[in-house]
Amino acid sequence: MIFIKREFEAYLDEMDKITILLPMGSYHGDSATFTLLFEETTYHLEIVDKKTLPNMVKYICKAETTISIGSKYMVADAHGRKTDLQIGAVIRTEAFDEAFFYDKNDLGAIYQKGETSFTLWAPTASAVKIKLKAPKSKEDIHYSLIREEKGIWRITVQGDLEGFLYTYLVCVNLVWREAVDPYAIASSMNSEEAVIIDRERMNIPKVPLPPFMEATDAIIYELHIRDFSSHPKSGLIQKGKYAAFSEEPEPSPEAGETGLSYIEKLGVTHVELLPFNDYGGVDEADPDKAYNWGYNPLLFNVPEGSYALDASDPYSRIVELKEMINTLHRKDLRVIMDVVYNHVYIREDSSFEKIVPGYYFRHDEHGMPSNGTGVGNDIASERKMVRKFIIDSIKFWLEEYDVDGFRFDLMGILDVQSMKAVKEAVNIIKPGAILLGEGWELNTPLAADRKAMIMNAKKMPEIAFFNDMVRDSVKGSTFNMFDRGFALGNTHKTHLLKQSLSGSVQTEPNTKGLFLEPTQSINYIESHDNHTMWDKISVCNSHEDEETRMKRHRLATSVILLAQGIPFIHAGQEFFRTKGGEENSYKSPDSVNHLDWQRKQQHLENVDYLRGLIRLRKSHKAFRLSTTSQIQQHVRFPVEKGHLLMYHLSEVNTYGKWNHLLVIFHNGLLTETLALPLHGEWEVLVDENVASDCPIRKVQGEIQVAPISMVVLAQY
Ligand code: CA
């Protein structure tokens, strides 16, 4: 970093407003006049405001000429001192956004055999160069880019540049910075340079799946690429790699069936993978040294290198990721990509900040970068070129990698308009792709009504939200270890449980409902964040024995799998995943994070039970109603007393073979006898031991419900 020493400072803060800061040290910060110099011309600056600050005097001046951003201006005071006019807060004005919005789709490097053209958006730069390096060469070649309209810089370089490495050198406010192209689609190891690649060579035939039309048909399984294979008994050879997904290991006595076939047989429909675009925190040259979940985004359109067999070969990660997605598709498993457009790893080091300083991030009223994300920077999605970047990136992953949905990390940082624009773009390319996000309310400088948070869910009817009301009413608060939800024995959360089972939509005239439609509710009780449910129950219900706690765990997951909305389960939740009590394992070793296939084998009975519930959910559409009006019409709660809640899907034979479905949830410690509604026999599909989509036995009149268990009954 080079610091320029200036006698005083002048900033362009609005298109025609210049802020001048004169230090007290000389002339007591006084200057009767200021002028603006451009080439041979001098313009008068009108002083419109003057404020004395502790060490300096601040002048606000109005320019009488239109300032051309990117050109070199000087400001002179009455004492003959001069300074360069720096780009200031103007960069965050709407006028700037209007003036420099560039809507074409040629940003980045476009390779052809004979030439490669490079296009960069850098409106505040006064000069831009490209630094090119042949593969394995140490020598750089520099070329200057030519400025065009809308802040675009461009050059076409002759010759076959496949495999060449490149970075940009960008001069803003007299400081040169070196940055990797944010539109890069390939990179060298550890994202040091972008790499020019031949897209023909990354062209692997896709394995297309039919459109997935109703989001409530989805059952999402959240998984980390490395955790999937890293356990010593996984039976998978290419541990921590994309390639492990294509292995088909023989079952072993200790771990049974492992790998993707196991997930396929669970019956889930979507595998949601923690971030697999390039991130920091793991050395791609030696991934075993560190672990990371991946929420440190570096290059948004490049696959992460630590999961590749050879991170030094730019094609390796691309081809292996595509093969992984194809393998998932062959097993009818769709892929949801976890994307982190709300922040970057380190703001100062990011390409965004180096190329257009100040533009891509939100700033508070004091001009300091805001921190609603808790990681030191918030991306300003509401600015036009930021929104465009996000949409371009989403389209790229959809078209190039054929992913089937996106999970937006800290979506509450992003703005409503951007999320709606993302959905529109997605609908054109892949209708039925699922968009979900963390709609938490975060302290970022954006008007509350513009934040893409759960409270504004009704403004974004096609986007789904992690439903913390479901989470907390079934399991208990995530942030208060000792708060218990229904499954953990609390009988005071039954009204919330009813809302949870009803898709959190409006069911009665005087209740509001969180969402417009059940397709917006991601029903979950465990994800990669916070304690696993097993670890929470172990602390929260430590007075109960292990068998009882397992029943509670199973009951909680059962609610999720039978509630209206979209069920979401964390990998390993089906076998009581534990992280040994660790609350935040984002960089804990594999021994904490890995998917423990041996534990799976020890708890196969629970896996089978949940697999049966998944089959049941898939067998009758009444469990997956896709509209609020259907829920209003068919969902009833005829019994609600103490530890029991009866959930009745009434007159649903238009959705499947049974006309009535009864689900009884019981969180108490004593066996209960319950009278059944309606006349005639009921078929028992699920009891405390077995879960199936086929009848186990028949009952009439009443049923006994075992301690901490669930029963599902069906009638034609
Ligand atoms: Ca990386």
XYZ file of C-alpha atoms in Angstrom, residues 63-668:
606
model
C -18.292 23.202 -8.842
C -19.517 25.297 -11.744
C -18.495 22.639 -14.265
C -19.516 19.026 -14.773
C -16.771 16.880 -13.346
C -15.723 13.971 -15.478
C -14.987 11.072 -13.137
C -11.781 9.275 -14.077
C -10.082 12.462 -15.299
C -7.349 14.140 -13.312
C -8.370 17.372 -11.538
C -6.447 19.524 -9.075
C -7.818 21.811 -6.384
C -5.921 24.972 -5.411
C -6.413 27.141 -2.322
C -5.906 30.878 -1.934
C -2.283 30.341 -0.795
C -1.237 28.655 -4.021
C -1.203 25.114 -2.614
C -2.545 22.332 -4.821
C -3.885 18.856 -4.250
C -5.485 16.184 -6.413
C -9.251 15.813 -6.354
C -9.974 12.378 -4.890
C -13.055 10.280 -5.424
C -15.064 10.510 -2.213
C -18.622 9.677 -1.228
C -19.881 10.480 -4.734
C -19.338 6.817 -5.410
C -22.306 5.930 -3.236
C -24.744 8.418 -4.746
C -27.621 7.490 -7.003
C -26.349 9.947 -9.587
C -23.099 7.983 -9.813
C -25.012 4.713 -10.173
C -27.131 6.196 -12.940
C -24.156 7.631 -14.754
C -22.028 4.483 -14.729
C -24.428 1.543 -14.853
C -23.171 -0.825 -17.536
C -25.655 -3.441 -18.629
C -23.801 -5.551 -21.208
C -22.631 -9.094 -20.573
C -19.011 -8.977 -21.657
C -17.261 -8.290 -18.354
C -14.266 -10.541 -17.706
C -11.965 -12.272 -20.174
C -13.359 -13.674 -23.397
C -11.012 -16.194 -24.947
C -10.709 -17.112 -28.597
C -7.863 -19.024 -30.196
C -6.421 -15.955 -31.880
C -7.132 -13.265 -29.310
C -8.568 -12.602 -25.875
C -10.534 -9.522 -24.951
C -10.639 -8.137 -21.440
C -13.336 -5.845 -20.060
C -13.287 -4.293 -16.603
C -15.688 -1.887 -14.935
C -13.613 0.692 -13.066
C -15.249 4.108 -13.413
C -13.171 5.918 -10.801
C -9.829 4.686 -12.144
C -7.590 7.123 -13.942
C -5.553 4.311 -15.528
C -5.821 0.515 -15.802
C -3.232 -1.994 -16.947
C -3.322 -5.725 -17.380
C -0.456 -7.861 -16.142
C -0.214 -11.039 -18.209
C 1.998 -14.005 -17.546
C 2.475 -17.097 -19.687
C 2.001 -20.410 -17.830
C 5.071 -21.248 -15.718
C 6.810 -18.051 -16.855
C 8.173 -15.511 -14.401
C 7.992 -12.541 -16.727
C 5.025 -10.222 -16.881
C 3.776 -8.360 -19.888
C 1.843 -5.159 -19.176
C -0.675 -3.530 -21.456
C -2.739 -0.401 -20.862
C -6.500 -0.686 -21.195
C -8.490 1.971 -23.019
C -11.313 3.760 -21.248
C -14.713 3.682 -22.871
C -18.117 4.953 -21.783
C -19.767 3.937 -18.482
C -16.452 3.422 -16.724
C -15.514 0.450 -18.872
C -11.889 -0.359 -19.648
C -11.036 -2.672 -22.488
C -8.228 -4.330 -24.387
C -7.937 -7.150 -26.888
C -4.630 -8.996 -26.827
C -3.565 -10.983 -29.886
C -2.273 -14.549 -29.699
C -3.389 -17.764 -28.041
C -3.531 -16.901 -24.340
C -4.957 -20.148 -23.013
C -3.497 -20.832 -19.578
C -2.087 -17.312 -19.211
C -2.393 -15.764 -15.754
C -3.597 -12.210 -15.390
C -4.332 -9.497 -12.873
C -5.337 -5.875 -13.260
C -3.389 -2.851 -12.054
C -5.845 -0.101 -11.247
C -5.011 3.510 -10.349
C -7.557 5.354 -8.217
C -6.804 8.545 -6.278
C -3.161 8.253 -7.410
C -2.744 4.835 -5.785
C -2.078 1.722 -7.881
C -3.547 -1.542 -6.665
C -3.300 -5.041 -8.101
C -6.533 -7.011 -8.240
C -7.867 -10.296 -9.550
C -10.725 -9.949 -12.013
C -13.959 -10.390 -10.007
C -15.497 -11.873 -13.161
C -12.772 -14.552 -13.356
C -14.069 -18.069 -13.986
C -10.750 -19.829 -13.383
C -7.813 -19.113 -11.147
C -4.372 -20.200 -10.113
C -3.788 -21.851 -6.756
C -5.154 -19.846 -3.818
C -6.802 -17.288 -6.108
C -3.639 -15.317 -6.718
C -4.313 -14.683 -10.399
C -7.150 -15.235 -12.784
C -6.464 -17.769 -15.540
C -7.581 -17.488 -19.140
C -9.238 -20.724 -20.108
C -10.842 -22.180 -23.169
C -14.486 -22.690 -22.251
C -14.700 -25.444 -24.843
C -12.445 -27.488 -22.573
C -14.801 -27.113 -19.607
C -17.760 -28.130 -21.690
C -18.936 -31.399 -20.144
C -22.350 -32.730 -21.182
C -24.938 -32.080 -18.493
C -27.279 -34.653 -17.004
C -30.583 -32.815 -17.260
C -33.428 -33.467 -14.853
C -37.079 -32.581 -15.456
C -38.171 -29.234 -13.965
C -38.896 -29.362 -10.250
C -42.160 -27.518 -10.116
C -43.369 -27.474 -6.519
C -41.003 -26.362 -3.817
C -42.962 -28.170 -1.094
C -42.039 -31.459 -2.824
C -38.419 -30.787 -1.903
C -36.637 -32.420 1.021
C -33.339 -30.671 1.543
C -30.236 -32.346 2.998
C -27.460 -29.944 4.023
C -23.933 -31.221 3.543
C -20.332 -29.982 3.454
C -18.284 -31.407 0.598
C -15.340 -32.277 2.810
C -17.395 -33.650 5.724
C -19.042 -36.117 3.349
C -15.878 -38.141 2.837
C -13.371 -37.111 5.506
C -14.229 -39.732 8.130
C -11.572 -42.473 8.347
C -14.254 -45.152 7.876
C -16.086 -43.442 5.024
C -14.710 -46.043 2.632
C -14.111 -43.154 0.247
C -10.607 -42.751 -1.100
C -10.617 -39.187 -2.405
C -11.259 -37.652 0.990
C -12.433 -34.058 1.028
C -12.719 -33.909 -2.755
C -15.466 -33.322 -5.295
C -14.446 -36.665 -6.773
C -15.500 -38.596 -3.646
C -19.131 -38.179 -4.680
C -18.566 -40.431 -7.673
C -17.058 -43.281 -5.671
C -19.152 -46.325 -4.907
C -17.488 -48.023 -1.969
C -18.364 -51.508 -0.788
C -20.253 -51.462 2.515
C -18.027 -52.221 5.497
C -18.942 -53.978 8.765
C -18.210 -50.833 10.837
C -19.831 -48.205 8.614
C -22.269 -50.131 6.443
C -23.291 -48.406 3.258
C -21.532 -45.071 2.752
C -21.158 -42.459 0.052
C -23.753 -41.024 -2.238
C -25.820 -44.232 -2.497
C -26.628 -43.861 1.185
C -27.967 -40.328 0.626
C -29.844 -41.440 -2.463
C -31.619 -44.137 -0.439
C -32.642 -41.682 2.260
C -35.056 -40.310 -0.279
C -34.134 -36.650 0.008
C -34.579 -34.625 -3.172
C -32.021 -31.829 -2.852
C -28.504 -31.815 -1.463
C -27.575 -28.358 -0.245
C -23.821 -27.953 -0.284
C -21.980 -25.443 1.872
C -20.110 -22.888 -0.263
C -18.073 -24.355 -3.083
C -17.105 -21.179 -4.837
C -13.530 -20.164 -4.087
C -12.974 -19.158 -0.477
C -10.115 -18.271 1.858
C -9.025 -19.946 5.054
C -7.816 -23.251 3.582
C -4.470 -23.438 1.765
C -5.225 -25.071 -1.566
C -1.640 -26.341 -1.686
C -2.096 -28.188 1.599
C -5.786 -28.485 2.499
C -5.195 -30.942 5.334
C -3.650 -28.188 7.434
C -6.897 -26.313 7.986
C -10.635 -26.784 7.749
C -13.275 -24.203 6.917
C -17.003 -24.185 6.236
C -16.335 -21.810 3.354
C -18.033 -18.530 4.253
C -14.931 -16.516 3.281
C -15.685 -15.815 -0.370
C -12.823 -14.782 -2.652
C -13.630 -15.439 -6.304
C -17.357 -15.757 -6.663
C -17.352 -17.545 -10.028
C -14.486 -19.975 -9.500
C -14.904 -23.344 -7.774
C -12.995 -23.819 -4.535
C -9.572 -25.360 -5.184
C -9.092 -27.326 -1.965
C -11.771 -29.800 -3.122
C -9.957 -30.399 -6.426
C -7.557 -33.248 -7.082
C -5.044 -30.747 -8.483
C -5.604 -27.137 -7.437
C -2.686 -26.000 -9.570
C -4.506 -27.079 -12.736
C -7.273 -24.524 -13.336
C -9.414 -27.054 -15.191
C -9.258 -29.704 -12.461
C -11.687 -28.053 -10.015
C -14.051 -27.042 -12.827
C -14.287 -30.458 -14.418
C -14.455 -32.349 -11.111
C -17.201 -30.105 -9.742
C -19.220 -30.570 -12.911
C -18.766 -34.321 -12.678
C -19.882 -34.235 -9.054
C -23.071 -32.385 -10.005
C -23.670 -34.823 -12.862
C -23.276 -37.758 -10.475
C -25.826 -36.218 -8.109
C -28.203 -35.628 -11.001
C -27.828 -39.241 -12.169
C -29.138 -40.270 -8.760
C -32.014 -37.820 -9.113
C -30.511 -35.588 -6.435
C -30.629 -31.878 -7.146
C -27.969 -29.462 -5.978
C -28.547 -26.302 -3.974
C -25.502 -24.080 -3.870
C -24.823 -22.098 -0.725
C -23.837 -18.600 -1.869
C -22.326 -15.806 0.176
C -23.042 -12.533 -1.597
C -23.493 -10.598 1.645
C -19.823 -10.079 2.459
C -16.273 -10.787 1.314
C -13.443 -12.418 3.242
C -11.413 -9.230 3.863
C -12.796 -5.984 2.467
C -9.464 -4.204 1.938
C -8.008 -7.184 0.058
C -11.060 -7.853 -2.069
C -11.044 -7.246 -5.798
C -14.154 -5.119 -5.358
C -12.466 -2.678 -3.007
C -9.236 -2.551 -4.982
C -10.917 -1.870 -8.325
C -13.703 0.535 -7.321
C -12.828 1.585 -3.749
C -15.855 2.430 -1.633
C -18.481 1.281 -4.116
C -19.291 -2.337 -3.335
C -19.782 -1.986 0.428
C -22.214 -0.159 2.656
C -20.979 2.672 4.824
C -22.577 4.124 7.924
C -23.458 7.777 8.481
C -19.855 8.503 9.478
C -18.556 7.094 6.225
C -17.173 3.974 7.904
C -17.788 0.482 6.472
C -20.841 -1.040 8.146
C -20.798 -4.439 9.818
C -24.250 -6.005 9.924
C -22.764 -9.346 8.889
C -20.402 -9.483 11.867
C -17.452 -10.136 9.559
C -16.484 -6.510 8.991
C -18.226 -5.655 5.740
C -21.678 -5.649 4.155
C -22.046 -5.851 0.401
C -24.210 -3.022 -0.966
C -26.515 -5.184 -3.090
C -28.814 -2.221 -3.748
C -26.194 -0.534 -5.975
C -26.698 -1.259 -9.604
C -23.382 -2.820 -10.485
C -23.382 -4.896 -7.287
C -26.852 -6.202 -8.075
C -25.690 -6.921 -11.601
C -22.687 -8.811 -10.270
C -24.886 -11.001 -8.068
C -27.349 -11.719 -10.883
C -24.555 -12.411 -13.382
C -22.929 -14.789 -10.922
C -26.172 -16.660 -10.226
C -26.844 -16.998 -13.949
C -23.324 -18.267 -14.508
C -23.665 -21.073 -11.944
C -27.068 -22.045 -13.293
C -26.043 -22.108 -16.931
C -22.500 -23.373 -16.633
C -22.741 -25.761 -13.668
C -26.424 -26.694 -13.865
C -27.135 -26.210 -10.153
C -30.772 -26.427 -9.088
C -31.107 -23.747 -6.465
C -29.336 -21.342 -4.170
C -29.192 -20.802 -0.443
C -28.401 -17.165 0.325
C -26.217 -16.773 3.360
C -27.343 -13.815 5.536
C -29.925 -12.846 2.948
C -31.202 -10.180 5.352
C -28.176 -8.083 4.324
C -29.305 -8.111 0.697
C -32.168 -5.963 -0.587
C -35.656 -7.017 -1.642
C -35.328 -5.662 -5.176
C -32.122 -7.612 -5.815
C -33.617 -10.855 -4.551
C -36.665 -10.392 -6.746
C -34.444 -9.653 -9.718
C -32.418 -12.792 -8.961
C -35.593 -14.865 -8.906
C -36.732 -13.387 -12.213
C -33.422 -14.230 -13.833
C -33.500 -17.747 -12.375
C -37.048 -18.374 -13.595
C -35.984 -17.759 -17.168
C -33.102 -20.229 -17.025
C -34.430 -22.909 -14.679
C -38.028 -22.630 -13.522
C -38.444 -24.565 -10.313
C -34.963 -23.791 -9.033
C -35.309 -23.186 -5.311
C -34.146 -19.964 -3.709
C -33.923 -19.924 0.053
C -32.108 -17.748 2.494
C -31.366 -16.632 5.970
C -33.774 -13.750 6.343
C -32.445 -12.528 9.656
C -32.822 -8.906 10.592
C -29.328 -7.445 10.664
C -27.975 -4.049 11.555
C -26.942 -2.805 8.141
C -27.588 0.720 6.795
C -30.504 -0.122 4.538
C -34.104 0.925 5.159
C -36.008 -1.810 7.035
C -38.588 -2.163 4.274
C -35.820 -2.886 1.745
C -34.069 -5.683 3.621
C -34.596 -9.205 2.279
C -35.547 -10.424 5.735
C -38.256 -12.698 7.024
C -40.438 -9.742 8.090
C -40.593 -8.701 4.441
C -41.259 -12.248 3.213
C -44.602 -11.256 1.756
C -42.796 -8.915 -0.646
C -40.818 -11.897 -1.989
C -43.428 -14.621 -2.491
C -41.142 -16.878 -4.541
C -38.321 -16.968 -1.998
C -38.122 -19.326 0.970
C -36.789 -18.474 4.413
C -35.212 -20.469 7.197
C -38.066 -20.511 9.667
C -36.717 -19.783 13.145
C -40.217 -19.891 14.621
C -40.429 -23.568 13.610
C -36.927 -24.196 14.900
C -37.553 -22.613 18.264
C -41.026 -24.013 18.830
C -40.041 -27.600 18.019
C -36.526 -27.728 19.484
C -36.255 -24.620 21.639
C -34.225 -21.467 21.251
C -30.894 -21.821 19.533
C -29.395 -19.017 21.570
C -30.725 -20.047 24.963
C -29.321 -23.496 25.556
C -31.915 -24.296 28.214
C -35.018 -23.191 26.356
C -37.077 -26.193 25.293
C -39.475 -26.604 22.435
C -42.359 -29.041 22.118
C -40.209 -32.080 21.304
C -38.093 -31.481 24.376
C -41.151 -31.652 26.623
C -42.494 -28.088 26.645
C -46.301 -28.009 26.581
C -46.552 -24.217 26.263
C -45.497 -24.007 22.644
C -48.356 -26.014 21.141
C -49.903 -22.944 19.462
C -46.577 -22.304 17.726
C -46.317 -25.972 16.797
C -49.725 -25.683 15.114
C -48.501 -22.722 13.063
C -45.341 -24.655 12.228
C -47.326 -27.634 10.987
C -49.523 -25.292 8.916
C -46.653 -23.897 6.866
C -46.561 -20.707 8.967
C -49.219 -19.166 6.734
C -52.440 -17.492 7.732
C -54.899 -20.156 8.868
C -57.451 -18.109 10.756
C -58.865 -14.646 10.032
C -57.205 -13.117 13.095
C -53.729 -14.679 12.778
C -51.241 -13.078 10.440
C -48.967 -15.890 9.291
C -45.306 -15.362 8.524
C -45.628 -16.209 4.856
C -47.957 -15.845 1.926
C -47.469 -19.451 0.835
C -46.104 -22.649 2.401
C -43.452 -22.751 -0.346
C -41.721 -19.959 1.602
C -41.171 -21.906 4.811
C -37.931 -23.816 5.309
C -38.773 -26.035 8.254
C -35.648 -26.926 10.159
C -34.314 -27.560 13.621
C -30.655 -28.152 12.840
C -28.157 -26.807 10.326
C -24.374 -26.425 10.195
C -24.689 -23.410 12.523
C -24.936 -23.649 16.318
C -25.181 -26.823 18.393
C -26.413 -29.948 16.707
C -29.779 -30.934 18.091
C -28.228 -33.922 19.822
C -25.691 -31.693 21.568
C -28.399 -29.259 22.642
C -30.691 -31.999 23.968
C -27.785 -33.570 25.814
C -27.340 -30.371 27.809
C -30.933 -29.217 27.945
C -32.421 -32.582 28.909
C -29.416 -33.933 30.791
C -31.797 -35.177 33.502
C -33.171 -37.756 31.059
C -31.475 -40.968 29.951
C -30.038 -41.408 26.492
C -32.957 -43.483 25.222
C -35.425 -40.744 26.194
C -33.305 -38.067 24.569
C -33.171 -40.102 21.381
C -36.963 -40.291 21.378
C -37.130 -36.516 21.690
C -34.630 -36.100 18.884
C -36.646 -38.412 16.647
C -39.908 -36.648 17.511
C -38.409 -33.268 16.554
C -37.178 -34.487 13.170
C -40.523 -36.197 12.590
C -42.347 -32.870 13.025
C -40.063 -31.339 10.407
C -40.688 -34.164 7.950
C -44.481 -34.011 8.298
C -45.049 -30.251 8.552
C -46.400 -28.213 5.645
C -43.602 -26.294 3.957
C -40.149 -27.461 2.919
C -38.307 -29.847 5.252
C -34.604 -29.268 5.728
C -32.316 -31.656 7.534
C -28.669 -31.370 8.411
C -26.510 -34.283 7.253
C -26.198 -36.725 10.119
C -29.256 -35.390 11.926
C -30.821 -38.726 11.029
C -28.268 -40.462 13.247
C -28.004 -37.960 16.113
C -25.066 -35.990 14.713
C -22.806 -34.665 17.412
C -19.952 -32.202 17.345
C -18.997 -33.069 20.902
C -20.759 -29.960 22.186
C -18.995 -27.482 19.878
C -21.283 -24.605 19.049
C -19.387 -23.064 16.146
C -17.240 -25.543 14.265
C -16.527 -23.325 11.236
C -12.817 -24.013 11.406
C -12.686 -26.981 13.758
C -10.844 -30.078 12.595
C -12.349 -32.859 10.518
C -12.670 -34.954 13.674
C -15.418 -32.541 14.821
C -17.054 -31.842 11.474
C -16.881 -35.104 9.553
C -19.949 -37.151 8.828
C -19.469 -40.071 11.190
C -20.454 -43.091 9.140
C -19.840 -45.425 12.077
C -22.342 -43.516 14.159
C -24.758 -43.887 11.270
C -24.299 -47.657 11.447
C -24.924 -47.633 15.207
C -28.208 -45.782 14.759
C -29.565 -47.465 11.642
C -32.915 -47.987 13.335
C -33.419 -44.231 13.560
C -32.229 -43.770 9.982
C -34.761 -46.365 8.825
C -37.545 -44.682 10.757
C -36.858 -41.275 9.199
C -36.435 -42.867 5.788
C -39.929 -44.315 6.288
C -41.299 -40.872 7.117
C -39.684 -39.423 4.005
C -41.327 -42.169 1.961
C -44.655 -41.386 3.610
C -44.313 -37.675 2.910
C -43.569 -38.427 -0.724
C -46.433 -40.917 -1.007
C -49.269 -38.469 -0.318
C -49.406 -34.891 -1.577
C -51.501 -33.849 1.439
C -48.261 -33.680 3.430
C -46.862 -31.284 0.821
C -49.711 -28.865 0.117
C -48.399 -26.099 -2.076
C -50.843 -23.266 -1.402
C -52.223 -21.447 1.603
C -55.801 -22.018 0.486
C -55.224 -25.791 0.417
C -53.852 -25.599 3.956
C -56.817 -23.515 5.102
C -59.125 -26.082 3.581
C -57.565 -29.318 4.822
C -55.472 -28.764 7.962
C -57.266 -29.221 11.309
C -56.188 -29.671 14.914
C -59.073 -31.542 16.579
C -57.198 -32.438 19.774
C -54.811 -30.307 21.721
C -54.306 -31.250 25.339
C -51.287 -31.293 27.600
C -48.595 -33.329 25.910
C -50.665 -34.214 22.844
C -51.412 -32.548 19.570
C -53.520 -34.127 16.843
C -52.947 -32.858 13.316
C -55.686 -33.859 10.887
C -55.447 -33.678 7.094
C -59.094 -33.818 6.255
C -60.764 -34.818 2.961
C -57.547 -35.091 1.038
C -58.323 -37.921 -1.394
C -57.831 -35.569 -4.314
C -54.148 -35.508 -3.297
C -53.548 -39.233 -2.769
C -55.061 -42.565 -1.868
C -56.228 -41.735 1.662
C -59.041 -39.313 2.453
C -58.054 -38.643 6.058
C -54.645 -38.571 7.649
C -54.142 -38.172 11.384
C -50.816 -37.358 12.952
C -50.550 -37.435 16.732
C -47.517 -35.869 18.346
C -46.869 -36.775 21.964
C -44.074 -35.258 24.039
C -45.036 -36.699 27.471
